[in-house]
mmCIF file of C-alpha atoms in Angstrom:
data_model
loop_
_atom_site.group_PDB
_atom_site.id
_atom_site.type_symbol
_atom_site.label_atom_id
_atom_site.label_comp_id
_atom_site.label_asym_id
_atom_site.label_seq_id
_atom_site.Cartn_x
_atom_site.Cartn_y
_atom_site.Cartn_z
ATOM 1 C CA MET A 25 0.000 0.000 0.000
ATOM 2 C CA ARG A 26 2.847 2.354 0.726
ATOM 3 C CA PHE A 27 3.898 2.140 -2.957
ATOM 4 C CA TYR A 28 0.545 3.534 -4.226
ATOM 5 C CA PRO A 29 1.261 7.239 -3.453
ATOM 6 C CA LEU A 30 4.631 6.943 -5.183
ATOM 7 C CA LEU A 31 3.038 5.246 -8.201
ATOM 8 C CA LEU A 32 0.306 7.888 -8.379
ATOM 9 C CA LEU A 33 2.939 10.641 -8.287
ATOM 10 C CA LEU A 34 4.838 9.026 -11.169
ATOM 11 C CA VAL A 35 1.649 8.767 -13.298
ATOM 12 C CA ILE A 36 0.712 12.411 -12.718
ATOM 13 C CA THR A 37 4.258 13.526 -13.542
ATOM 14 C CA ALA A 38 4.244 11.479 -16.732
ATOM 15 C CA LEU A 39 0.890 12.949 -17.811
ATOM 16 C CA PHE A 40 2.076 16.513 -17.277
ATOM 17 C CA SER A 41 5.304 15.814 -19.144
ATOM 18 C CA THR A 42 3.406 14.257 -22.054
ATOM 19 C CA ASN A 43 0.973 17.182 -22.276
ATOM 20 C CA GLU A 44 3.849 19.640 -22.178
ATOM 21 C CA ALA A 45 5.656 17.778 -24.980
ATOM 22 C CA ILE A 46 2.505 17.630 -27.094
ATOM 23 C CA ALA A 47 1.905 21.320 -26.549
ATOM 24 C CA LYS A 48 5.440 22.080 -27.675
ATOM 25 C CA VAL A 49 5.066 19.936 -30.801
ATOM 26 C CA ASP A 50 1.666 21.407 -31.647
ATOM 27 C CA ASP A 51 3.014 24.896 -31.177
ATOM 28 C CA LYS A 52 5.962 24.027 -33.348
ATOM 29 C CA ILE A 53 3.982 22.672 -36.328
ATOM 30 C CA SER A 54 0.753 24.624 -36.070
ATOM 31 C CA PRO A 55 0.134 26.877 -39.112
ATOM 32 C CA PRO A 56 -0.987 30.514 -38.891
ATOM 33 C CA ALA A 57 -4.388 31.158 -37.348
ATOM 34 C CA ASP A 58 -6.113 31.781 -40.695
ATOM 35 C CA PHE A 59 -5.168 28.317 -42.044
ATOM 36 C CA PHE A 60 -6.484 24.875 -41.158
ATOM 37 C CA PRO A 61 -4.013 21.966 -41.592
ATOM 38 C CA ILE A 62 -5.105 19.184 -43.963
ATOM 39 C CA TYR A 63 -1.975 17.071 -44.354
ATOM 40 C CA ASP A 64 1.570 16.993 -42.967
ATOM 41 C CA TYR A 65 4.302 15.983 -45.432
ATOM 42 C CA GLN A 66 6.755 15.090 -42.648
ATOM 43 C CA ASN A 67 6.869 11.408 -43.661
ATOM 44 C CA ASP A 68 6.967 12.031 -47.418
ATOM 45 C CA TRP A 69 10.424 13.542 -47.812
ATOM 46 C CA LEU A 70 12.576 12.326 -50.703
ATOM 47 C CA VAL A 71 16.301 12.520 -51.422
ATOM 48 C CA TYR A 72 18.128 12.078 -54.711
ATOM 49 C CA ASN A 73 20.065 8.811 -54.991
ATOM 50 C CA SER A 74 22.960 9.009 -57.432
ATOM 51 C CA HIS A 75 23.160 5.215 -57.675
ATOM 52 C CA TYR A 76 19.550 4.785 -58.807
ATOM 53 C CA LYS A 77 19.527 8.221 -60.488
ATOM 54 C CA ASN A 78 16.136 8.893 -59.007
ATOM 55 C CA TYR A 79 14.453 10.165 -55.859
ATOM 56 C CA VAL A 80 14.019 7.687 -53.018
ATOM 57 C CA PRO A 81 12.271 7.999 -49.633
ATOM 58 C CA TYR A 82 14.243 9.776 -46.939
ATOM 59 C CA SER A 83 15.812 7.424 -44.395
ATOM 60 C CA GLN A 84 16.422 8.800 -40.920
ATOM 61 C CA GLY A 85 19.614 6.889 -40.293
ATOM 62 C CA VAL A 86 21.069 7.103 -43.793
ATOM 63 C CA ASN A 87 20.252 10.557 -45.164
ATOM 64 C CA GLU A 88 20.675 12.761 -42.085
ATOM 65 C CA SER A 89 23.554 14.623 -43.738
ATOM 66 C CA ALA A 90 21.549 15.498 -46.882
ATOM 67 C CA ARG A 91 21.103 19.250 -47.162
ATOM 68 C CA SER A 92 18.657 18.997 -50.077
ATOM 69 C CA VAL A 93 15.344 17.220 -49.466
ATOM 70 C CA SER A 94 12.338 17.111 -51.764
ATOM 71 C CA LEU A 95 8.603 16.450 -51.911
ATOM 72 C CA SER A 96 6.366 15.365 -54.750
ATOM 73 C CA ILE A 97 3.211 17.525 -54.643
ATOM 74 C CA ASP A 98 0.046 16.491 -56.486
ATOM 75 C CA LEU A 99 -1.237 19.855 -57.746
ATOM 76 C CA LEU A 100 -4.330 18.536 -59.512
ATOM 77 C CA LYS A 101 -5.602 16.635 -56.503
ATOM 78 C CA ASN A 102 -4.942 19.458 -54.034
ATOM 79 C CA ARG A 103 -6.328 22.438 -55.896
ATOM 80 C CA ARG A 104 -7.931 25.240 -53.851
ATOM 81 C CA TYR A 105 -5.474 24.468 -51.018
ATOM 82 C CA PHE A 106 -2.254 26.144 -49.873
ATOM 83 C CA LEU A 107 1.256 24.866 -49.198
ATOM 84 C CA LEU A 108 2.822 26.321 -46.056
ATOM 85 C CA ILE A 109 6.603 25.983 -45.716
ATOM 86 C CA LYS A 110 8.684 26.780 -42.644
ATOM 87 C CA THR A 111 12.351 26.150 -41.759
ATOM 88 C CA GLU A 112 14.195 26.706 -38.498
ATOM 89 C CA ALA A 113 17.350 27.750 -40.354
ATOM 90 C CA GLU A 114 17.637 29.908 -43.449
ATOM 91 C CA GLY A 115 17.279 27.937 -46.691
ATOM 92 C CA TYR A 116 16.304 28.081 -50.350
ATOM 93 C CA LEU A 117 13.217 26.906 -52.198
ATOM 94 C CA PHE A 118 13.415 25.139 -55.560
ATOM 95 C CA LEU A 119 10.387 24.219 -57.703
ATOM 96 C CA ASN A 120 10.976 21.653 -60.447
ATOM 97 C CA GLY A 121 14.706 22.238 -60.060
ATOM 98 C CA ALA A 122 14.541 26.032 -60.470
ATOM 99 C CA LEU A 123 15.485 28.361 -57.636
ATOM 100 C CA GLN A 124 12.483 30.421 -56.574
ATOM 101 C CA GLN A 125 13.362 32.336 -53.432
ATOM 102 C CA ARG A 126 15.149 32.403 -50.099
ATOM 103 C CA LEU A 127 13.410 30.876 -47.090
ATOM 104 C CA PRO A 128 13.794 33.054 -43.995
ATOM 105 C CA SER A 129 14.107 31.220 -40.719
ATOM 106 C CA GLU A 130 11.009 30.718 -38.563
ATOM 107 C CA GLU A 131 8.623 32.273 -41.089
ATOM 108 C CA TRP A 132 5.739 30.602 -42.901
ATOM 109 C CA LEU A 133 5.845 30.818 -46.688
ATOM 110 C CA LYS A 134 2.389 30.484 -48.279
ATOM 111 C CA LEU A 135 2.031 29.055 -51.802
ATOM 112 C CA ASN A 136 -1.327 28.933 -53.582
ATOM 113 C CA ILE A 137 -1.630 25.564 -55.333
ATOM 114 C CA ASP A 138 -4.017 26.984 -57.957
ATOM 115 C CA SER A 139 -1.376 29.557 -58.881
ATOM 116 C CA LEU A 140 1.305 26.864 -59.043
ATOM 117 C CA PHE A 141 -0.916 24.756 -61.286
ATOM 118 C CA ARG A 142 -1.442 27.673 -63.673
ATOM 119 C CA SER A 143 2.251 28.624 -63.670
ATOM 120 C CA PHE A 144 3.829 25.188 -64.159
ATOM 121 C CA LYS A 145 0.952 23.599 -66.152
ATOM 122 C CA SER A 146 1.639 20.140 -64.745
ATOM 123 C CA GLU A 147 -0.235 17.819 -62.415
ATOM 124 C CA GLU A 148 2.777 17.166 -60.164
ATOM 125 C CA LEU A 149 5.416 19.467 -58.758
ATOM 126 C CA LEU A 150 8.821 18.654 -57.283
ATOM 127 C CA LEU A 151 9.390 20.895 -54.270
ATOM 128 C CA THR A 152 12.955 21.003 -52.936
ATOM 129 C CA VAL A 153 14.229 22.682 -49.773
ATOM 130 C CA TYR A 154 17.969 23.312 -49.512
ATOM 131 C CA GLY A 155 19.439 24.343 -46.198
ATOM 132 C CA SER A 156 20.373 22.605 -42.968
ATOM 133 C CA SER A 157 21.123 18.887 -42.915
ATOM 134 C CA GLY A 158 18.294 16.382 -42.692
ATOM 135 C CA ILE A 159 14.585 17.101 -42.309
ATOM 136 C CA SER A 160 14.718 18.351 -38.741
ATOM 137 C CA GLY A 161 13.329 21.869 -38.581
ATOM 138 C CA LYS A 162 11.728 21.654 -42.051
ATOM 139 C CA LYS A 163 7.934 21.722 -42.173
ATOM 140 C CA VAL A 164 5.603 21.539 -45.169
ATOM 141 C CA LEU A 165 1.847 21.492 -44.548
ATOM 142 C CA LEU A 166 -1.144 21.262 -46.856
ATOM 143 C CA CYS A 167 -3.705 23.740 -45.517
ATOM 144 C CA ASN A 168 -7.084 25.198 -46.266
ATOM 145 C CA GLN A 169 -7.526 28.924 -45.770
ATOM 146 C CA LYS A 170 -10.291 29.774 -43.365
ATOM 147 C CA GLN A 171 -13.043 32.107 -44.528
ATOM 148 C CA LYS A 172 -12.660 35.485 -42.877
ATOM 149 C CA ASN A 173 -16.394 35.868 -42.366
ATOM 150 C CA ALA A 174 -16.971 32.298 -41.158
ATOM 151 C CA ALA A 175 -17.313 33.405 -37.538
ATOM 152 C CA GLY A 176 -19.778 36.080 -38.506
ATOM 153 C CA ILE A 177 -21.869 33.597 -40.475
ATOM 154 C CA VAL A 178 -22.091 31.225 -37.519
ATOM 155 C CA HIS A 179 -22.985 34.062 -35.202
ATOM 156 C CA HIS A 180 -25.766 35.394 -37.396
ATOM 157 C CA SER A 181 -27.193 31.972 -38.185
ATOM 158 C CA ALA A 182 -27.876 31.441 -34.493
ATOM 159 C CA SER A 183 -29.903 34.631 -34.324
ATOM 160 C CA THR A 184 -33.574 34.778 -35.269
ATOM 161 C CA LEU A 185 -33.303 38.387 -36.445
ATOM 162 C CA ILE A 186 -33.064 39.185 -40.150
ATOM 163 C CA ASN A 187 -30.321 41.721 -40.718
ATOM 164 C CA ILE A 188 -30.939 43.436 -44.061
ATOM 165 C CA LYS A 189 -28.826 46.437 -44.977
ATOM 166 C CA PRO A 190 -29.337 48.653 -48.033
ATOM 167 C CA ILE A 191 -26.821 48.412 -50.845
ATOM 168 C CA PRO A 192 -24.418 51.373 -50.546
ATOM 169 C CA PHE A 193 -24.464 53.636 -53.600
ATOM 170 C CA SER A 194 -21.586 55.788 -54.711
ATOM 171 C CA GLN A 195 -21.930 59.560 -54.931
ATOM 172 C CA PHE A 196 -21.861 59.327 -58.716
ATOM 173 C CA GLY A 197 -24.537 56.637 -58.580
ATOM 174 C CA ASN A 198 -26.813 58.952 -56.597
ATOM 175 C CA PHE A 199 -26.188 61.697 -59.132
ATOM 176 C CA ALA A 200 -26.888 59.295 -62.040
ATOM 177 C CA VAL A 201 -30.352 58.603 -60.620
ATOM 178 C CA MET A 202 -31.003 62.344 -60.360
ATOM 179 C CA ALA A 203 -29.845 62.901 -63.955
ATOM 180 C CA MET A 204 -32.083 60.067 -65.156
ATOM 181 C CA LEU A 205 -35.108 61.602 -63.428
ATOM 182 C CA ILE A 206 -34.428 65.059 -64.889
ATOM 183 C CA ILE A 207 -34.050 63.681 -68.423
ATOM 184 C CA LEU A 208 -37.246 61.635 -68.078
ATOM 185 C CA ILE A 209 -39.127 64.699 -66.826
ATOM 186 C CA LEU A 210 -37.951 66.734 -69.828
ATOM 187 C CA ASN A 211 -39.053 63.961 -72.197
ATOM 188 C CA ALA A 212 -42.462 63.901 -70.563
ATOM 189 C CA TRP A 213 -42.635 67.721 -70.782
ATOM 190 C CA ILE A 214 -41.986 67.697 -74.538
ATOM 191 C CA PHE A 215 -44.552 64.954 -75.033
ATOM 192 C CA ASN A 216 -47.209 66.968 -73.181
ATOM 193 C CA LEU A 217 -46.190 70.119 -75.054
ATOM 194 C CA ASN A 218 -46.495 68.588 -78.521
ATOM 195 C CA PRO A 219 -47.203 64.823 -78.593
ATOM 196 C CA LEU A 220 -47.134 64.443 -82.380
ATOM 197 C CA SER A 221 -43.850 66.291 -82.731
ATOM 198 C CA PHE A 222 -42.190 64.299 -79.919
ATOM 199 C CA VAL A 223 -43.285 60.941 -81.333
ATOM 200 C CA ARG A 224 -41.826 61.854 -84.709
ATOM 201 C CA LEU A 225 -38.596 63.129 -83.141
ATOM 202 C CA ILE A 226 -37.888 59.842 -81.323
ATOM 203 C CA ASN A 227 -38.936 57.661 -84.270
ATOM 204 C CA PRO A 228 -35.790 56.270 -86.041
ATOM 205 C CA LEU A 229 -37.770 55.818 -89.276
ATOM 206 C CA GLU A 230 -38.442 59.540 -89.364
ATOM 207 C CA TYR A 231 -34.695 60.158 -89.560
ATOM 208 C CA PHE A 232 -34.494 58.284 -92.885
ATOM 209 C CA ASN A 233 -37.591 59.941 -94.335
ATOM 210 C CA ASN A 234 -36.407 61.983 -97.354
ATOM 211 C CA ASN A 235 -39.799 63.105 -98.611
ATOM 212 C CA PRO A 236 -39.573 66.927 -98.812
ATOM 213 C CA ARG A 237 -43.278 67.320 -98.034
ATOM 214 C CA GLU A 238 -43.146 65.266 -94.821
ATOM 215 C CA GLN A 239 -40.073 66.703 -93.156
ATOM 216 C CA LEU A 240 -40.179 67.671 -89.470
ATOM 217 C CA SER A 241 -38.940 71.134 -90.407
ATOM 218 C CA LYS A 242 -42.387 71.853 -91.878
ATOM 219 C CA ILE A 243 -43.989 71.839 -88.414
ATOM 220 C CA ASN A 244 -40.957 72.416 -86.146
ATOM 221 C CA LYS A 245 -38.307 75.077 -86.376
ATOM 222 C CA PRO A 246 -34.951 74.880 -84.583
ATOM 223 C CA TYR A 247 -36.040 77.694 -82.254
ATOM 224 C CA SER A 248 -39.497 76.287 -81.378
ATOM 225 C CA ASN A 249 -40.174 75.243 -77.769
ATOM 226 C CA SER A 250 -40.195 71.491 -78.475
ATOM 227 C CA ILE A 251 -36.874 71.593 -80.306
ATOM 228 C CA ILE A 252 -35.214 73.781 -77.658
ATOM 229 C CA PHE A 253 -36.095 71.296 -74.935
ATOM 230 C CA PHE A 254 -35.053 68.416 -77.193
ATOM 231 C CA VAL A 255 -31.652 70.040 -77.716
ATOM 232 C CA LEU A 256 -31.405 70.494 -73.939
ATOM 233 C CA ILE A 257 -31.929 66.739 -73.503
ATOM 234 C CA ASP A 258 -29.133 66.051 -76.013
ATOM 235 C CA ALA A 259 -26.868 68.434 -74.119
ATOM 236 C CA MET A 260 -27.632 66.695 -70.804
ATOM 237 C CA LEU A 261 -26.904 63.257 -72.260
ATOM 238 C CA MET A 262 -23.547 64.488 -73.580
ATOM 239 C CA ALA A 263 -22.741 66.178 -70.278
ATOM 240 C CA PHE A 264 -23.508 63.028 -68.308
ATOM 241 C CA LEU A 265 -21.193 60.890 -70.451
ATOM 242 C CA LEU A 266 -18.354 63.405 -70.274
ATOM 243 C CA LEU A 267 -18.751 63.619 -66.497
ATOM 244 C CA PHE A 268 -18.727 59.821 -66.285
ATOM 245 C CA PHE A 269 -15.476 59.699 -68.263
ATOM 246 C CA SER A 270 -13.799 62.265 -66.027
ATOM 247 C CA THR A 271 -14.943 60.392 -62.904
ATOM 248 C CA ASN A 272 -13.238 57.269 -64.267
ATOM 249 C CA ASP A 273 -9.915 59.084 -64.897
ATOM 250 C CA LEU A 274 -10.505 59.693 -68.613
ATOM 251 C CA ASN A 275 -9.965 63.423 -69.045
ATOM 252 C CA LEU A 276 -11.420 64.219 -72.490
ATOM 253 C CA PHE A 277 -11.135 67.835 -73.693
ATOM 254 C CA SER A 278 -9.255 68.599 -70.420
ATOM 255 C CA VAL A 279 -12.697 68.949 -68.857
ATOM 256 C CA ILE A 280 -11.286 68.339 -65.393
ATOM 257 C CA THR A 281 -9.929 71.903 -65.390
ATOM 258 C CA ILE A 282 -13.452 73.370 -65.201
ATOM 259 C CA LEU A 283 -14.959 70.809 -62.812
ATOM 260 C CA THR A 284 -15.057 71.103 -59.052
ATOM 261 C CA GLU A 285 -12.609 69.049 -56.998
ATOM 262 C CA GLN A 286 -15.234 67.671 -54.588
ATOM 263 C CA THR A 287 -16.934 64.386 -55.422
ATOM 264 C CA ASN A 288 -20.251 64.595 -53.598
ATOM 265 C CA THR A 289 -23.670 64.361 -55.239
ATOM 266 C CA PHE A 290 -24.340 68.100 -55.141
ATOM 267 C CA GLN A 291 -21.018 68.960 -56.824
ATOM 268 C CA TYR A 292 -21.648 66.335 -59.502
ATOM 269 C CA PHE A 293 -25.000 67.976 -60.150
ATOM 270 C CA LEU A 294 -23.460 71.443 -60.452
ATOM 271 C CA ASP A 295 -20.842 70.123 -62.892
ATOM 272 C CA PHE A 296 -23.629 68.428 -64.829
ATOM 273 C CA LEU A 297 -25.550 71.693 -65.177
ATOM 274 C CA LEU A 298 -22.375 73.529 -66.229
ATOM 275 C CA LEU A 299 -21.496 70.983 -68.935
ATOM 276 C CA SER A 300 -25.116 70.828 -70.098
ATOM 277 C CA GLY A 301 -25.115 74.591 -70.617
ATOM 278 C CA ILE A 302 -21.849 74.426 -72.567
ATOM 279 C CA PHE A 303 -23.121 71.671 -74.868
ATOM 280 C CA PHE A 304 -26.436 73.509 -75.356
ATOM 281 C CA VAL A 305 -24.573 76.608 -76.533
ATOM 282 C CA LEU A 306 -22.298 74.517 -78.777
ATOM 283 C CA ILE A 307 -25.243 72.783 -80.457
ATOM 284 C CA TYR A 308 -26.936 76.072 -81.295
ATOM 285 C CA GLY A 309 -23.529 77.486 -82.257
ATOM 286 C CA LYS A 310 -23.365 74.689 -84.805
ATOM 287 C CA PHE A 311 -26.816 75.729 -86.064
ATOM 288 C CA VAL A 312 -25.508 79.272 -86.607
ATOM 289 C CA LEU A 313 -22.514 77.854 -88.528
ATOM 290 C CA MET A 314 -24.858 75.705 -90.609
ATOM 291 C CA SER A 315 -26.978 78.742 -91.473
ATOM 292 C CA VAL A 316 -23.979 80.854 -92.515
ATOM 293 C CA VAL A 317 -22.389 78.144 -94.667
ATOM 294 C CA GLY A 318 -25.783 77.125 -96.076
ATOM 295 C CA ASN A 319 -26.439 80.665 -97.300
ATOM 296 C CA MET A 320 -23.020 80.757 -98.936
ATOM 297 C CA LEU A 321 -23.705 77.502 -100.840
ATOM 298 C CA ASN A 322 -27.370 78.253 -101.625
ATOM 299 C CA LEU A 323 -28.479 75.393 -99.356
ATOM 300 C CA ASP A 324 -30.377 77.523 -96.863
ATOM 301 C CA LYS A 325 -33.568 75.487 -97.440
ATOM 302 C CA LEU A 326 -31.866 72.361 -96.109
ATOM 303 C CA VAL A 327 -30.463 73.912 -92.927
ATOM 304 C CA ASP A 328 -33.532 73.321 -90.739
ATOM 305 C CA THR A 329 -33.998 69.760 -92.040
ATOM 306 C CA LEU A 330 -30.363 68.835 -91.487
ATOM 307 C CA PHE A 331 -30.287 70.381 -88.019
ATOM 308 C CA LEU A 332 -33.326 68.394 -86.884
ATOM 309 C CA LYS A 333 -31.850 65.183 -88.246
ATOM 310 C CA ILE A 334 -28.563 65.919 -86.483
ATOM 311 C CA ILE A 335 -30.218 66.364 -83.085
ATOM 312 C CA GLN A 336 -32.384 63.288 -83.763
ATOM 313 C CA SER A 337 -29.363 61.076 -84.414
ATOM 314 C CA ALA A 338 -27.536 62.538 -81.400
ATOM 315 C CA TYR A 339 -30.551 61.663 -79.232
ATOM 316 C CA PHE A 340 -30.553 58.032 -80.418
ATOM 317 C CA PHE A 341 -26.815 57.569 -79.959
ATOM 318 C CA TYR A 342 -26.283 59.354 -76.641
ATOM 319 C CA ALA A 343 -29.465 57.967 -75.086
ATOM 320 C CA ALA A 344 -28.262 54.445 -75.887
ATOM 321 C CA LEU A 345 -24.846 55.161 -74.339
ATOM 322 C CA PHE A 346 -26.505 56.753 -71.315
ATOM 323 C CA LEU A 347 -28.627 53.638 -70.678
ATOM 324 C CA ILE A 348 -25.613 51.323 -71.101
ATOM 325 C CA VAL A 349 -23.506 53.343 -68.651
ATOM 326 C CA PHE A 350 -26.420 53.659 -66.220
ATOM 327 C CA MET A 351 -27.143 49.906 -66.140
ATOM 328 C CA LEU A 352 -23.563 48.614 -66.145
ATOM 329 C CA GLY A 353 -22.422 51.216 -63.645
ATOM 330 C CA PHE A 354 -24.598 49.674 -60.915
ATOM 331 C CA ASN A 355 -24.004 45.996 -61.737
ATOM 332 C CA HIS A 356 -20.396 45.838 -63.003
ATOM 333 C CA THR A 357 -18.243 48.483 -61.376
ATOM 334 C CA SER A 358 -15.049 47.680 -63.297
ATOM 335 C CA TRP A 359 -16.514 47.190 -66.796
ATOM 336 C CA PHE A 360 -15.143 50.494 -68.094
ATOM 337 C CA ILE A 361 -11.452 49.915 -67.277
ATOM 338 C CA PRO A 362 -10.526 47.581 -70.204
ATOM 339 C CA LEU A 363 -12.477 49.781 -72.671
ATOM 340 C CA LYS A 364 -10.565 53.016 -71.996
ATOM 341 C CA PRO A 365 -8.105 52.672 -74.933
ATOM 342 C CA TYR A 366 -11.010 52.184 -77.373
ATOM 343 C CA ILE A 367 -13.520 54.690 -76.021
ATOM 344 C CA LEU A 368 -13.317 57.081 -78.995
ATOM 345 C CA PHE A 369 -14.084 54.429 -81.618
ATOM 346 C CA PRO A 370 -17.895 54.372 -81.067
ATOM 347 C CA PHE A 371 -17.999 58.168 -81.456
ATOM 348 C CA LEU A 372 -15.836 58.020 -84.577
ATOM 349 C CA PHE A 373 -18.063 55.395 -86.201
ATOM 350 C CA PHE A 374 -21.203 57.301 -85.228
ATOM 351 C CA TYR A 375 -20.147 60.628 -86.741
ATOM 352 C CA ILE A 376 -18.833 59.037 -89.939
ATOM 353 C CA GLY A 377 -22.065 57.043 -90.255
ATOM 354 C CA ARG A 378 -24.120 60.179 -89.666
ATOM 355 C CA PHE A 379 -22.177 62.035 -92.353
ATOM 356 C CA ILE A 380 -22.948 59.302 -94.899
ATOM 357 C CA SER A 381 -26.597 58.936 -93.869
ATOM 358 C CA LEU A 382 -27.226 62.709 -93.963
ATOM 359 C CA TYR A 383 -25.883 62.860 -97.480
ATOM 360 C CA VAL A 384 -28.077 59.930 -98.569
ATOM 361 C CA VAL A 385 -31.341 61.135 -97.028
ATOM 362 C CA THR A 386 -31.004 64.776 -98.133
ATOM 363 C CA LYS A 387 -29.507 64.332 -101.621
ATOM 364 C CA PRO A 388 -32.009 65.088 -104.396
ATOM 365 C CA SER A 389 -33.152 61.850 -105.994
ATOM 366 C CA ALA A 390 -32.509 63.086 -109.545
ATOM 367 C CA SER A 391 -28.776 63.790 -109.065
ATOM 368 C CA PHE A 392 -26.077 61.162 -108.703
ATOM 369 C CA ILE A 393 -23.736 63.470 -106.762
ATOM 370 C CA ASN A 394 -24.173 66.908 -105.324
ATOM 371 C CA LEU A 395 -20.824 68.598 -104.708
ATOM 372 C CA TYR A 396 -22.383 71.546 -102.888
ATOM 373 C CA LEU A 397 -24.157 69.247 -100.414
ATOM 374 C CA PHE A 398 -21.039 67.098 -99.976
ATOM 375 C CA SER A 399 -18.886 70.156 -99.292
ATOM 376 C CA TYR A 400 -21.508 71.512 -96.915
ATOM 377 C CA LEU A 401 -21.598 68.296 -94.887
ATOM 378 C CA CYS A 402 -17.801 68.186 -94.773
ATOM 379 C CA VAL A 403 -17.759 71.662 -93.242
ATOM 380 C CA ILE A 404 -20.435 70.981 -90.610
ATOM 381 C CA GLU A 405 -19.593 67.331 -89.796
ATOM 382 C CA ILE A 406 -16.116 66.157 -90.804
ATOM 383 C CA ILE A 407 -14.123 69.273 -89.890
ATOM 384 C CA PRO A 408 -15.687 69.520 -86.369
ATOM 385 C CA LEU A 409 -15.051 65.780 -85.957
ATOM 386 C CA ILE A 410 -11.341 66.158 -86.766
ATOM 387 C CA ILE A 411 -11.001 69.149 -84.448
ATOM 388 C CA GLY A 412 -12.934 67.333 -81.700
ATOM 389 C CA ILE A 413 -10.715 64.241 -81.840
ATOM 390 C CA LYS A 414 -7.576 66.402 -81.734
ATOM 391 C CA PHE A 415 -8.680 68.298 -78.642
ATOM 392 C CA ALA A 416 -10.299 65.283 -76.985
ATOM 393 C CA LEU A 417 -6.914 63.589 -76.695
#
């Protein structure tokens, strides 16, 4: 009986010693907190055997002096996982025989297996660690990265409350909604002011109507109320697109020099009104140019018709771009970035197409070619296009 207390003391001491050893080992091999270990490659080390001219399993009693040890990693099987490498002494990492980087001591190196698979384009990878002798102090783990919001998901799933938060909109997004409402209100205003005229203005078939007796210029003049508001809508559509470009670091016409530096909704709206006014003046400035050149070439009867067709086509084109930007801007925030180098091509194709279509729909049917009309369209369409492209860049 007197041996029982001594035996009990030995058991308790052994348990504490075992727990302490396990804790030290776990602390030694445990990966960072944001990774969960899947597999430990400690028993899979390989060394190169010059006799067999191949890699053979590492033997503890035979290969302890080997400074270069390797692992065969199955990339295809372990996709979506990470390799974590750690060495007690400084070493070097080789992948498929090529030196990749230095391995600092006591630091975990994280390698994404998906990235390795894409880079090496092979199902297996030979990973080699060169440094201290043997495999002591060398650790390679296969791990899964924990989801950062996993704790939050568990916490919220236990609650019976439904936590619904509104989608945050950008300041430009808030302004885009305001611009959309203003443009819709102006469209509704023109429709109430003159329904028949508005329906014909937004009808694409009316643009290609070349019957002299049915032209819009017979019932609408460029300075009538309906046309003035229609030109204002065109100016607002152009202003919105130019403001969108400048917001996305595309400074056309050096417009950023006249815009405010703040980026809140109110400042966007003020810049929008400023640009709309500038485009409104430019459109009617073009009408004045058309009238002057038309009188010089005895084409004054075509000025009103051509002007209405010009603002019609601008409405179709810029309204389509406005809707595309408006829809994609809320659903795909980065859609515009790869298109920046090609952004002027749609405008170039549009203005060249409008030049050709204006000549076709206004040319007298009896003549094969009208040099006066061609020259007139070059002055009012092609020359402004060339100047615009030069200053836009």
